[in-house]
């Protein structure tokens, strides 16, 4: 059995911080391999890339998620005890809560309509020629929309605060120092807010589920026990926070329209399939999070290499979505590439890989695509705007990344039709 290729550095934490999204792919190219062993924070870690690696990574007999999420990410991004950390029957049961109450056409249509209405109300009142930071306004609009959709009370005066808290959780997931602690404070504040709302519902003793908030408040685990109030709040945040995170993709979509202006005419004049291709290409081309983590469930061999039980393993998301073996000209922005896409669940893993029901692929992918459509139609059909001079650089060392300016636009005219 061959030894795993080794990263030559004693510890590669600083290299990961410096290279960000490119760390795994760059190291794989340097070592001419799709899998290597390195040290991060002085612990042994295996890194993998490619569709074959994704297939084995999502094999529940080979890998498990429980305990793999770094504590710092649990304290900021995903919360302690959330569905992302579960495996097996517990994971399937908890995930069914999300799929059954959120992921149907009627629910998604209702959220999309709320999102459209809130965007129109924002744009109708926006002074012509006055600049707006698109990312920040997208966060606020998404926060208002998803809270109304979920039945979470949110006074208008609180919207900006809660949107920023969700944004800080997202921003702090892979960052150090002040950004990390700011994310922890934001999570603590949001959890207390939603725990209070859940406790109000439970105190009523009426186990109705007419809203998403109520469904989460009364959810019972696979053993029939009511979820702890804190866990229910964590899972509710796992609906609200990822929806607010779509603001990043809205800003990156506007950046793509600006940097590749030929796509605007196609978005206006071509069939709706092009809009679908454009959204998929934004999610493939621009990075969101760099990798996924899991532990080897048991000792096993794969492609001549030995994986030892308990070894932390990282799967390269950005590298898979830019793998030249699966994507022609992967570093070019080409929505048309999805015209004849095979819909391979392992080469395109922007929201995780494999299937929704049985694996850890995020069912929120459906909501992401639909809300991006709403925002894009507004940007292309309803709003005329200019893009002032600004810093539009997208740093691959910053996780999660974003145009440095937040994507500033200056509206020239708006039409509600």
XYZ file of C-alpha atoms in Angstrom:
417
model
C 0.000 0.000 0.000
C 1.528 3.310 -1.131
C 2.053 6.117 1.371
C -0.040 9.217 0.791
C 1.792 12.053 -0.975
C 3.067 14.478 1.650
C 2.943 18.257 1.784
C 6.559 19.206 2.453
C 5.744 21.982 4.935
C 5.915 21.154 8.646
C 2.572 22.925 9.070
C 0.550 24.534 6.264
C -1.852 26.693 8.257
C -0.217 29.931 7.113
C -0.197 28.687 3.521
C -3.925 27.960 3.760
C -4.557 31.463 5.112
C -2.431 33.013 2.361
C -3.806 30.974 -0.572
C -7.376 30.563 0.632
C -9.519 28.825 -1.954
C -6.512 27.716 -4.018
C -4.637 25.945 -1.222
C -5.743 22.363 -1.930
C -5.670 22.656 -5.732
C -2.271 24.384 -5.788
C -0.781 21.727 -3.520
C -2.315 18.916 -5.591
C -0.771 20.361 -8.749
C 2.607 20.795 -7.079
C 2.576 17.162 -5.911
C 0.893 15.844 -9.109
C -1.853 14.109 -7.137
C -5.516 14.356 -6.210
C -4.921 13.485 -2.558
C -2.219 14.444 -0.092
C -1.517 14.577 3.601
C -0.620 17.809 5.350
C -0.678 19.389 8.795
C -3.084 22.164 9.737
C -2.951 23.651 13.225
C -0.391 20.906 13.930
C -2.769 18.016 13.232
C -2.650 15.542 10.367
C -5.219 16.241 7.641
C -5.897 14.570 4.279
C -6.949 16.848 1.402
C -8.701 15.613 -1.767
C -10.027 17.004 -5.023
C -11.895 15.701 -8.077
C -15.203 13.976 -8.783
C -13.853 10.549 -7.782
C -12.729 11.992 -4.465
C -16.176 13.537 -3.973
C -17.843 10.169 -4.554
C -15.792 8.450 -1.874
C -16.124 11.454 0.452
C -19.934 11.136 0.318
C -19.908 7.368 0.905
C -21.486 7.054 4.387
C -19.608 3.801 4.948
C -16.298 5.634 4.524
C -16.819 9.083 6.076
C -18.916 10.725 8.748
C -19.531 14.389 9.569
C -20.067 14.182 13.333
C -17.274 16.098 15.048
C -15.586 17.136 11.800
C -16.823 20.720 11.778
C -14.179 22.885 13.506
C -15.337 24.284 16.828
C -14.699 27.824 15.658
C -17.087 27.282 12.712
C -19.742 25.791 14.996
C -19.469 28.809 17.304
C -19.942 31.203 14.390
C -21.224 29.782 11.116
C -23.391 26.685 11.625
C -24.080 26.531 15.366
C -23.605 23.704 17.852
C -25.805 20.642 17.299
C -27.045 21.566 13.827
C -28.003 19.183 11.044
C -24.590 19.567 9.363
C -22.940 17.659 12.221
C -25.287 14.648 12.158
C -24.984 11.296 10.406
C -27.163 8.308 9.580
C -30.748 8.109 10.834
C -30.410 11.246 12.955
C -29.271 13.248 9.922
C -32.026 11.903 7.660
C -34.707 12.603 10.268
C -33.532 16.150 10.982
C -33.040 16.930 7.308
C -36.594 15.818 6.591
C -37.704 18.752 8.744
C -36.097 21.118 6.248
C -37.254 19.322 3.119
C -40.859 18.731 4.238
C -41.511 22.267 5.509
C -39.398 24.342 3.138
C -38.678 22.623 -0.129
C -41.908 22.466 -2.069
C -43.075 24.636 -4.957
C -45.751 26.438 -2.945
C -43.345 27.421 -0.163
C -40.554 28.469 -2.517
C -42.965 30.468 -4.685
C -44.182 32.300 -1.582
C -40.626 33.211 -0.568
C -39.785 34.349 -4.093
C -42.848 36.608 -4.184
C -41.967 38.141 -0.805
C -38.429 38.723 -2.037
C -39.674 40.355 -5.248
C -42.032 42.641 -3.293
C -39.360 43.745 -0.844
C -36.873 44.474 -3.649
C -39.463 46.529 -5.518
C -40.327 48.534 -2.402
C -36.624 49.253 -1.824
C -35.932 50.303 -5.406
C -39.122 52.362 -5.751
C -38.008 54.583 -2.855
C -34.320 54.778 -3.776
C -33.206 58.255 -4.953
C -32.054 58.298 -8.567
C -28.262 58.602 -8.967
C -27.667 57.929 -5.269
C -25.171 55.103 -4.875
C -26.079 51.891 -3.066
C -23.883 49.027 -1.883
C -25.737 46.173 -3.522
C -24.412 43.514 -1.127
C -25.676 45.325 1.972
C -29.109 46.042 0.495
C -29.402 42.450 -0.714
C -28.693 41.252 2.842
C -31.419 43.480 4.287
C -33.955 42.525 1.630
C -33.266 38.820 2.010
C -33.503 39.082 5.799
C -36.886 40.828 5.631
C -38.155 38.284 3.110
C -37.057 35.089 4.847
C -38.211 36.199 8.310
C -41.666 37.079 6.970
C -41.747 33.748 5.118
C -40.745 31.782 8.221
C -43.201 33.577 10.478
C -40.418 35.110 12.572
C -41.475 38.509 13.992
C -39.061 41.181 12.749
C -39.905 44.861 13.350
C -38.556 47.112 10.544
C -36.281 48.836 13.056
C -34.589 45.476 13.789
C -34.038 44.325 10.198
C -30.627 45.896 9.605
C -29.294 44.583 12.920
C -30.428 41.012 12.316
C -29.197 41.043 8.698
C -25.771 42.162 9.905
C -25.723 39.426 12.547
C -26.416 36.750 9.950
C -23.818 38.334 7.672
C -21.210 38.313 10.453
C -21.802 34.620 11.120
C -21.115 33.927 7.454
C -18.102 36.243 7.317
C -16.474 34.772 10.423
C -16.664 31.062 9.594
C -13.075 30.814 8.373
C -11.547 33.983 9.792
C -9.400 34.744 12.823
C -9.129 37.414 15.487
C -11.724 40.141 15.757
C -13.811 38.805 12.856
C -14.174 35.442 14.616
C -15.243 36.981 17.920
C -17.631 39.348 16.171
C -19.233 36.309 14.542
C -19.572 34.561 17.893
C -21.275 37.586 19.408
C -23.634 37.799 16.428
C -24.583 34.128 16.780
C -25.168 34.456 20.520
C -27.452 37.445 19.968
C -29.458 35.726 17.208
C -29.802 32.489 19.151
C -31.146 34.341 22.205
C -33.622 36.224 20.010
C -34.959 33.063 18.355
C -34.946 30.980 21.535
C -37.234 33.593 23.064
C -39.616 33.299 20.085
C -39.574 29.489 20.322
C -40.256 29.585 24.056
C -43.269 31.863 23.425
C -44.698 29.274 21.036
C -44.039 26.346 23.358
C -45.635 28.145 26.278
C -48.903 28.200 24.314
C -49.070 24.371 24.555
C -50.734 24.271 21.120
C -48.636 22.096 18.844
C -49.693 23.755 15.601
C -47.308 24.025 12.664
C -48.861 26.738 10.535
C -45.520 28.525 10.132
C -41.919 27.441 9.723
C -41.105 28.920 13.118
C -43.819 26.783 14.712
C -42.703 23.655 12.847
C -39.178 24.059 14.178
C -40.410 24.903 17.678
C -42.421 21.657 17.882
C -40.040 19.363 15.987
C -39.195 16.075 17.676
C -36.040 14.060 17.087
C -35.848 10.473 15.817
C -36.581 9.249 19.377
C -39.731 11.356 19.706
C -38.194 13.926 22.036
C -38.765 17.647 21.555
C -35.597 19.361 20.364
C -33.819 21.414 23.041
C -34.802 25.051 22.607
C -31.227 26.010 21.695
C -31.027 23.292 19.007
C -34.348 24.409 17.522
C -32.981 27.975 17.360
C -29.775 26.736 15.703
C -31.791 24.919 13.040
C -34.021 27.927 12.445
C -30.892 30.011 11.912
C -29.861 27.325 9.414
C -32.845 28.509 7.375
C -32.448 32.255 7.865
C -28.649 32.615 7.655
C -28.107 30.732 4.356
C -30.899 32.756 2.768
C -29.207 36.007 3.781
C -25.952 34.534 2.430
C -27.455 34.654 -1.082
C -26.562 38.369 -0.970
C -23.006 37.356 -1.805
C -24.209 35.609 -4.968
C -26.376 38.611 -5.895
C -23.331 40.892 -5.674
C -21.213 38.426 -7.654
C -23.961 38.141 -10.289
C -23.937 41.914 -10.738
C -20.155 41.761 -10.983
C -20.404 39.125 -13.728
C -22.891 41.267 -15.683
C -20.505 44.212 -15.361
C -17.330 42.322 -16.273
C -18.929 40.238 -19.035
C -21.399 42.758 -20.530
C -22.409 40.482 -23.420
C -24.404 38.350 -20.965
C -26.867 41.187 -20.226
C -28.360 41.076 -23.723
C -28.585 37.285 -23.534
C -30.303 37.469 -20.164
C -32.810 39.918 -21.678
C -33.432 38.324 -25.039
C -32.754 34.619 -24.802
C -35.001 31.887 -23.420
C -35.262 31.312 -19.700
C -32.782 28.449 -19.862
C -29.971 30.984 -20.237
C -30.918 32.484 -16.867
C -30.592 29.014 -15.346
C -27.198 28.549 -17.006
C -26.032 31.963 -15.819
C -26.956 31.218 -12.202
C -25.196 27.857 -12.288
C -22.112 29.476 -13.793
C -22.013 32.196 -11.104
C -22.126 29.482 -8.460
C -19.455 27.441 -10.242
C -17.130 30.268 -11.270
C -17.096 32.361 -8.105
C -16.137 30.729 -4.808
C -18.341 30.510 -1.737
C -16.689 28.219 0.816
C -13.420 26.432 0.006
C -13.846 22.883 1.311
C -15.939 20.396 3.270
C -14.759 18.335 6.253
C -15.405 14.769 7.419
C -13.722 12.004 9.410
C -12.769 8.587 8.063
C -15.325 6.254 9.651
C -13.078 3.172 9.481
C -9.708 2.160 8.087
C -10.076 1.700 4.320
C -8.054 1.699 1.107
C -8.824 3.823 -1.943
C -6.858 3.979 -5.210
C -3.866 2.369 -3.543
C -3.812 4.719 -0.539
C -4.685 3.938 3.058
C -7.065 6.089 5.068
C -6.840 5.606 8.799
C -9.938 5.686 10.993
C -10.511 9.103 12.538
C -8.402 11.077 10.056
C -9.827 14.518 9.286
C -10.352 14.825 5.524
C -11.080 17.941 3.452
C -12.791 17.907 0.049
C -11.891 20.796 -2.257
C -15.098 22.583 -3.372
C -13.466 25.388 -5.344
C -11.014 22.980 -6.981
C -13.768 20.596 -8.072
C -15.762 23.423 -9.612
C -12.633 24.522 -11.534
C -11.304 21.082 -12.447
C -10.234 21.084 -16.099
C -10.941 17.355 -16.361
C -14.654 18.059 -15.931
C -15.001 21.660 -17.114
C -13.723 22.977 -20.452
C -11.826 26.245 -19.931
C -12.732 26.217 -16.216
C -11.360 29.689 -15.509
C -13.539 31.302 -18.194
C -17.036 32.604 -17.387
C -19.250 30.721 -19.864
C -22.898 30.112 -18.883
C -23.420 28.159 -22.123
C -21.320 25.323 -20.689
C -24.442 24.178 -18.810
C -26.485 23.716 -22.001
C -25.496 20.059 -22.247
C -24.447 19.544 -18.634
C -24.710 15.965 -17.413
C -25.856 17.167 -13.965
C -23.076 15.200 -12.328
C -23.636 15.425 -8.563
C -19.916 15.113 -7.810
C -18.148 17.478 -10.211
C -20.404 20.452 -9.325
C -20.587 20.782 -5.537
C -21.385 24.431 -4.894
C -23.952 23.353 -2.251
C -22.290 20.068 -1.401
C -22.367 16.928 -3.512
C -24.389 13.732 -3.895
C -28.152 13.659 -3.187
C -30.445 15.848 -1.084
C -32.374 13.219 0.852
C -29.629 10.739 1.749
C -26.459 12.860 1.832
C -25.289 16.299 2.918
C -26.150 18.183 -0.283
C -27.981 21.307 0.841
C -31.651 21.370 -0.235
C -31.450 25.163 0.075
C -29.929 25.011 -3.409
C -33.466 25.238 -4.806
C -34.146 28.411 -2.837
C -30.777 29.859 -3.852
C -31.517 29.424 -7.544
C -35.027 30.858 -7.262
C -34.064 33.961 -5.263
C -31.120 34.633 -7.562
C -33.593 34.641 -10.458
C -35.697 37.270 -8.713
C -32.695 39.531 -8.113
C -31.291 39.057 -11.605
C -34.563 39.915 -13.318
C -34.686 43.135 -11.313
C -31.089 44.016 -12.203
C -31.571 43.295 -15.895
C -35.213 44.153 -16.608
C -36.417 46.663 -14.013
C -33.369 48.714 -13.104
C -31.024 50.866 -15.164
C -27.869 51.733 -13.275
C -24.250 52.690 -13.660
C -21.278 51.131 -11.903
C -19.131 53.891 -10.357
C -15.379 53.554 -10.139
C -14.563 51.263 -7.210
C -12.402 48.331 -6.137
C -14.088 45.284 -7.669
C -11.259 42.863 -6.920
C -12.255 39.435 -5.611
C -9.579 38.037 -3.323
C -9.235 34.260 -3.246
C -7.406 34.626 0.076
C -10.539 36.013 1.765
C -13.060 33.404 2.883
C -15.866 33.953 2.053
C -14.919 36.253 -0.780
C -16.790 39.209 -2.233
C -16.068 42.209 -4.478
C -14.043 44.404 -2.140
C -16.417 47.354 -2.555
C -19.522 45.238 -1.958
C -20.573 46.049 -5.568
C -21.689 49.678 -5.653
C -24.308 50.697 -8.206
C -26.010 54.038 -8.924
C -29.624 53.669 -10.135
C -30.628 55.778 -13.151
C -34.221 54.652 -13.528
C -36.569 52.012 -12.171
C -39.666 50.392 -13.606
C -41.974 48.120 -11.605
C -43.375 46.454 -14.732
